[in-house]
Short mmCIF file of C-alpha atoms and ligand atoms in Angstrom, two decimals:
data_model
loop_
_atom_site.label_atom_id
_atom_site.label_comp_id
_atom_site.label_asym_id
_atom_site.label_seq_id
_atom_site.Cartn_x
_atom_site.Cartn_y
_atom_site.Cartn_z
CA MET A 1 36.83 88.28 38.90
CA ASN A 2 40.19 86.76 39.62
CA LEU A 3 42.30 85.14 36.92
CA ILE A 4 41.44 81.54 37.81
CA VAL A 5 37.71 82.26 37.77
CA LYS A 6 38.17 84.06 34.47
CA MET A 7 40.00 81.07 33.00
CA ILE A 8 37.32 78.66 34.21
CA SER A 9 34.54 80.87 32.81
CA PHE A 10 36.37 81.10 29.50
CA ALA A 11 36.80 77.31 29.35
CA VAL A 12 33.10 76.85 30.13
CA CYS A 13 32.17 79.32 27.39
CA LEU A 14 34.36 77.56 24.83
CA THR A 15 32.85 74.20 25.75
CA ALA A 16 29.33 75.56 25.37
CA LEU A 17 30.08 77.18 22.02
CA SER A 18 31.60 74.00 20.69
CA MET A 19 28.49 72.06 21.74
CA THR A 20 26.00 74.23 19.90
CA SER A 21 26.49 72.48 16.59
CA ALA A 22 26.28 69.01 18.10
CA VAL A 23 23.18 66.99 17.30
CA SER A 24 21.25 66.39 20.49
CA ALA A 25 20.43 62.92 21.61
CA ASP A 26 16.65 62.68 21.68
CA ASP A 27 15.91 59.45 23.45
CA LYS A 28 12.27 59.58 24.56
CA SER A 29 12.85 56.91 27.19
CA THR A 30 15.00 59.42 29.09
CA HIS A 31 12.28 62.05 29.12
CA SER A 32 10.32 60.55 31.98
CA GLY A 33 10.75 62.13 35.38
CA ILE A 34 10.73 65.69 34.02
CA LYS A 35 8.21 68.11 35.54
CA LEU A 36 7.23 71.54 34.24
CA TYR A 37 5.90 73.92 36.90
CA THR A 38 4.37 77.27 35.97
CA LEU A 39 5.04 79.94 38.59
CA ASP A 40 3.30 83.28 38.88
CA CYS A 41 5.95 85.99 38.54
CA GLY A 42 3.60 88.95 38.17
CA THR A 43 0.70 90.45 36.24
CA LEU A 44 0.77 93.39 33.86
CA PHE A 45 -2.18 95.61 32.91
CA VAL A 46 -1.69 97.26 29.51
CA PRO A 47 -4.12 100.18 29.18
CA ASP A 48 -3.62 100.56 25.43
CA LEU A 49 -2.10 97.95 23.11
CA ASN A 50 -1.17 100.57 20.52
CA GLY A 51 2.53 99.90 21.16
CA PHE A 52 2.08 96.19 20.49
CA SER A 53 1.50 96.64 16.75
CA ILE A 54 3.66 98.74 14.46
CA GLU A 55 0.60 99.32 12.28
CA GLY A 56 -1.43 100.42 15.33
CA ARG A 57 -3.95 97.66 14.75
CA LEU A 58 -4.66 97.21 18.46
CA ALA A 59 -4.91 100.92 19.36
CA GLY A 60 -7.44 101.61 22.08
CA MET A 61 -7.63 97.99 23.25
CA SER A 62 -6.47 97.05 26.75
CA THR A 63 -5.44 93.70 28.20
CA ILE A 64 -4.13 91.92 31.26
CA MET A 65 -0.96 89.91 30.69
CA SER A 66 0.48 87.07 32.72
CA ASN A 67 4.18 87.02 33.55
CA PRO A 68 5.14 83.46 34.43
CA CYS A 69 8.44 81.87 35.37
CA PHE A 70 8.87 78.17 34.60
CA LEU A 71 10.64 75.58 36.71
CA ILE A 72 11.80 72.46 34.90
CA ARG A 73 12.73 69.69 37.32
CA HIS A 74 14.89 67.15 35.52
CA PRO A 75 16.70 64.18 37.07
CA LYS A 76 19.94 65.99 36.16
CA GLY A 77 18.99 69.28 37.80
CA ASP A 78 16.54 72.16 38.10
CA LEU A 79 16.24 74.82 35.40
CA LEU A 80 14.40 78.09 35.89
CA TRP A 81 13.28 79.70 32.61
CA ASP A 82 12.65 83.44 32.94
CA LEU A 83 13.00 85.20 36.24
CA GLY A 84 9.94 87.46 36.37
CA TYR A 85 9.46 90.84 37.92
CA GLN A 86 11.56 91.53 40.99
CA GLU A 87 9.70 89.85 43.84
CA SER A 88 9.75 92.94 46.09
CA LEU A 89 6.78 93.97 43.90
CA ALA A 90 4.68 91.56 46.02
CA ASP A 91 5.28 93.81 49.05
CA LYS A 92 3.36 96.58 47.29
CA VAL A 93 -0.22 95.52 47.93
CA ASP A 94 -1.64 97.86 45.30
CA GLY A 95 1.12 97.14 42.77
CA VAL A 96 2.95 99.83 40.82
CA THR A 97 1.70 102.16 38.09
CA PHE A 98 4.24 103.18 35.45
CA TYR A 99 4.41 104.67 31.92
CA GLY A 100 1.22 106.59 32.67
CA ALA A 101 -1.44 103.93 33.18
CA PHE A 102 0.47 100.65 32.87
CA HIS A 103 0.21 98.69 36.09
CA LYS A 104 2.18 95.73 37.42
CA SER A 105 1.47 93.64 40.48
CA MET A 106 2.47 90.37 42.08
CA ALA A 107 0.34 88.00 44.17
CA ILE A 108 3.17 85.85 45.53
CA LYS A 109 6.97 85.93 45.54
CA LEU A 110 8.98 83.54 43.38
CA SER A 111 11.00 82.47 46.43
CA ALA A 112 7.78 81.66 48.32
CA GLN A 113 6.62 79.45 45.45
CA LEU A 114 9.97 77.64 45.33
CA ALA A 115 9.71 77.15 49.11
CA GLN A 116 6.44 75.28 48.59
CA LEU A 117 8.56 72.64 46.82
CA GLY A 118 11.18 72.74 49.57
CA LEU A 119 13.56 74.70 47.35
CA SER A 120 15.54 77.87 47.92
CA PRO A 121 17.10 79.89 45.06
CA LYS A 122 20.46 78.29 45.93
CA ASP A 123 19.05 74.89 44.99
CA ILE A 124 18.37 75.92 41.38
CA ASP A 125 21.14 74.50 39.19
CA PHE A 126 20.49 76.46 35.98
CA VAL A 127 18.81 79.74 35.10
CA ALA A 128 18.08 80.98 31.60
CA ILE A 129 16.11 83.94 30.24
CA SER A 130 14.14 84.42 27.04
CA HIS A 131 15.57 87.96 26.92
CA LEU A 132 16.91 90.76 29.05
CA HIS A 133 13.81 92.90 29.75
CA ASP A 134 13.00 93.63 33.39
CA ASP A 135 9.87 91.43 33.45
CA HIS A 136 12.09 88.43 32.60
CA ILE A 137 15.19 89.08 34.69
CA GLY A 138 13.84 90.82 37.82
CA ASN A 139 14.95 88.15 40.31
CA ALA A 140 18.28 87.30 38.70
CA ASN A 141 20.37 88.38 41.67
CA LEU A 142 18.74 85.65 43.79
CA PHE A 143 20.34 83.07 41.48
CA SER A 144 23.97 84.15 41.36
CA GLU A 145 25.02 80.67 42.54
CA SER A 146 23.21 78.96 39.66
CA THR A 147 24.79 78.36 36.27
CA PHE A 148 23.59 81.12 33.97
CA ILE A 149 22.82 79.89 30.44
CA ALA A 150 22.64 82.77 27.98
CA ASN A 151 22.81 83.53 24.31
CA GLU A 152 26.16 85.14 23.65
CA GLN A 153 24.65 88.29 22.12
CA GLU A 154 22.08 88.70 24.89
CA HIS A 155 24.86 88.25 27.45
CA ALA A 156 26.93 90.93 25.71
CA SER A 157 23.92 93.26 25.77
CA LEU A 158 23.32 92.58 29.47
CA PHE A 159 26.84 93.66 30.37
CA SER A 160 27.40 96.41 27.81
CA ALA A 161 28.39 99.92 28.86
CA GLU A 162 24.94 101.11 27.82
CA SER A 163 23.19 98.55 30.08
CA ARG A 164 25.48 99.38 33.00
CA ALA A 165 24.43 103.01 32.64
CA THR A 166 20.78 102.14 33.31
CA ALA A 167 21.48 101.56 36.99
CA ASP A 168 17.95 100.56 38.08
CA ASN A 169 17.76 97.80 35.51
CA PHE A 170 21.39 96.70 35.76
CA SER A 171 21.06 96.31 39.53
CA LEU A 172 18.43 93.59 38.96
CA TYR A 173 20.99 91.17 37.51
CA SER A 174 24.47 92.56 38.22
CA ALA A 175 25.35 89.54 40.42
CA LEU A 176 25.10 87.22 37.40
CA GLU A 177 28.27 88.73 35.98
CA LYS A 178 30.32 86.57 38.36
CA SER A 179 28.15 83.47 38.03
CA LYS A 180 29.32 80.35 36.30
CA THR A 181 28.14 81.06 32.77
CA VAL A 182 27.39 78.96 29.71
CA LEU A 183 27.12 80.94 26.48
CA PHE A 184 25.49 79.55 23.35
CA LYS A 185 25.29 80.80 19.79
CA ASP A 186 22.22 79.28 18.15
CA SER A 187 20.88 76.60 20.45
CA TYR A 188 21.69 74.78 23.67
CA ASP A 189 20.69 71.37 24.95
CA VAL A 190 20.48 72.00 28.70
CA PHE A 191 20.55 68.41 29.97
CA GLY A 192 22.26 66.79 26.97
CA ASP A 193 19.31 64.50 26.19
CA GLY A 194 17.19 66.70 23.93
CA SER A 195 14.52 67.27 26.59
CA ALA A 196 15.16 71.01 27.07
CA LEU A 197 16.43 72.92 24.05
CA ILE A 198 16.96 76.66 24.13
CA GLU A 199 16.71 78.08 20.61
CA LYS A 200 17.81 81.58 19.67
CA MET A 201 14.92 83.43 18.00
CA PRO A 202 16.14 87.03 17.66
CA GLY A 203 14.20 90.17 16.87
CA HIS A 204 12.45 91.24 20.06
CA THR A 205 16.00 91.71 21.32
CA LEU A 206 19.33 90.77 19.70
CA GLY A 207 19.59 87.43 21.46
CA SER A 208 15.99 86.51 22.32
CA ALA A 209 15.33 82.80 22.78
CA VAL A 210 12.53 80.28 23.20
CA LEU A 211 12.50 76.98 25.09
CA LEU A 212 11.39 73.64 23.63
CA LEU A 213 10.63 70.96 26.21
CA LYS A 214 9.89 67.32 25.53
CA LEU A 215 7.81 65.78 28.29
CA HIS A 216 6.99 62.11 28.65
CA ASN A 217 3.19 62.39 29.01
CA SER A 218 2.42 65.90 27.75
CA GLY A 219 4.66 65.78 24.69
CA ALA A 220 6.49 68.80 23.30
CA VAL A 221 5.88 72.22 24.86
CA LEU A 222 7.24 75.39 23.29
CA LEU A 223 7.63 78.46 25.53
CA SER A 224 7.55 81.59 23.39
CA GLY A 225 9.42 84.16 25.43
CA ASP A 226 8.23 87.46 23.90
CA LEU A 227 8.52 86.33 20.27
CA TYR A 228 4.76 86.77 20.50
CA THR A 229 3.62 89.17 23.21
CA HIS A 230 0.08 87.75 23.42
CA ALA A 231 -2.31 85.50 21.49
CA LYS A 232 -3.50 88.22 19.08
CA ALA A 233 0.11 88.90 18.12
CA ARG A 234 0.33 85.31 16.89
CA GLU A 235 -3.12 85.25 15.24
CA MET A 236 -2.47 88.52 13.37
CA ASN A 237 1.35 88.26 13.18
CA LEU A 238 1.69 91.66 14.83
CA VAL A 239 5.09 93.13 15.62
CA PRO A 240 5.42 95.49 18.61
CA ARG A 241 6.74 99.01 18.08
CA PHE A 242 9.36 98.36 20.78
CA SER A 243 11.01 95.53 18.79
CA MET A 244 14.73 95.58 18.17
CA ASP A 245 14.45 94.20 14.60
CA LYS A 246 11.13 93.65 12.80
CA LYS A 247 12.62 91.55 9.96
CA LYS A 248 14.35 89.23 12.41
CA ILE A 249 11.15 88.78 14.42
CA LEU A 250 9.25 87.71 11.30
CA ALA A 251 12.05 85.33 10.28
CA SER A 252 12.21 83.88 13.80
CA ARG A 253 8.43 83.36 13.77
CA ILE A 254 8.69 81.32 10.57
CA ARG A 255 11.27 79.09 12.28
CA PHE A 256 9.19 78.95 15.47
CA GLU A 257 6.04 77.86 13.65
CA ALA A 258 8.02 75.25 11.68
CA LEU A 259 9.48 73.93 14.94
CA ALA A 260 6.05 73.86 16.60
CA LYS A 261 4.66 71.89 13.66
CA GLU A 262 7.61 69.51 13.41
CA GLU A 263 7.43 68.70 17.11
CA ALA A 264 3.61 68.88 17.30
CA ALA A 265 4.30 71.18 20.23
CA LYS A 266 1.84 72.83 22.56
CA VAL A 267 2.71 76.54 22.20
CA ILE A 268 2.61 78.62 25.37
CA ILE A 269 2.65 82.37 24.78
CA GLN A 270 4.08 83.46 28.06
CA HIS A 271 2.28 86.80 28.45
CA GLU A 272 -1.06 85.39 27.23
CA LYS A 273 -3.22 85.10 30.32
CA SER A 274 -5.44 82.37 28.85
CA ASP A 275 -2.35 80.22 28.09
CA PHE A 276 -1.07 80.78 31.64
CA GLU A 277 -4.44 79.90 33.16
CA ALA A 278 -4.76 76.75 31.06
CA LEU A 279 -1.57 75.32 32.59
CA PRO A 280 -1.75 73.30 35.83
CA ARG A 281 -2.02 75.68 38.75
CA PHE A 282 1.14 75.64 40.89
CA PRO A 283 2.18 73.39 42.57
CA GLY A 284 0.56 71.26 39.91
CA TYR A 285 2.73 70.46 36.91
CA LEU A 286 2.96 68.92 33.46
CA ASP A 287 5.13 65.85 33.03
ZN1 LIG B 1 7.97 90.33 28.53
#
């Protein structure tokens, strides 16, 4: 990164940080013309949910999880929320088995779905992730020309020495390091009109986030990231064993539920297959 780019990135970061405390304008009349598309960015078979509850309350149960990406088309630009498994997975007709009997597969590439709307990755103005795990950042390198919106702690984790040492994972998103970047501390109003608010909800990882959308006809929609890994996790308030911080997850869930109630939001648990299937099938959308 040359000095000028560094200076610009720094200025952008400072601007974003200074905006996080600003009260967002929330003028409902400006929320028309926004479309929420749900894209299929992979499927995960979990042979045993034992790891999804610290108390082992789901031991022996299996499930199939969805792994969506979401495209928000706003008059001021296109935002992609979560970047799925790396799309080369779709080339493997039988998918990939890992961690023993876990299995991931992909029916269609993210780029092929964008192409159905006449879009290429270069047309996407903004990308943001709920968190840094590989099922949420797999296609990041396709979007190096987009503006990357990230929580400051999650961004630091992405580019830490420890992350760089895990070469397979780091190579999924290394190109984002030179992207135009907007860092936020607690929350970020993507379009400046209150229609797409990214809220930090830590615990699953240090800088995990959720996305609150306000749509003209469908009302508020709250995308969970992995604050809840599936519907049972919400029903039973179960915390996965692989969580970064159990206390922070529980505190974030209290804030999440309060936000959902306050906004009368439709909650979408991203890995919950029944939530995924209840959304309009691409290229259908909510508006
Ligand atoms: Zn996930």
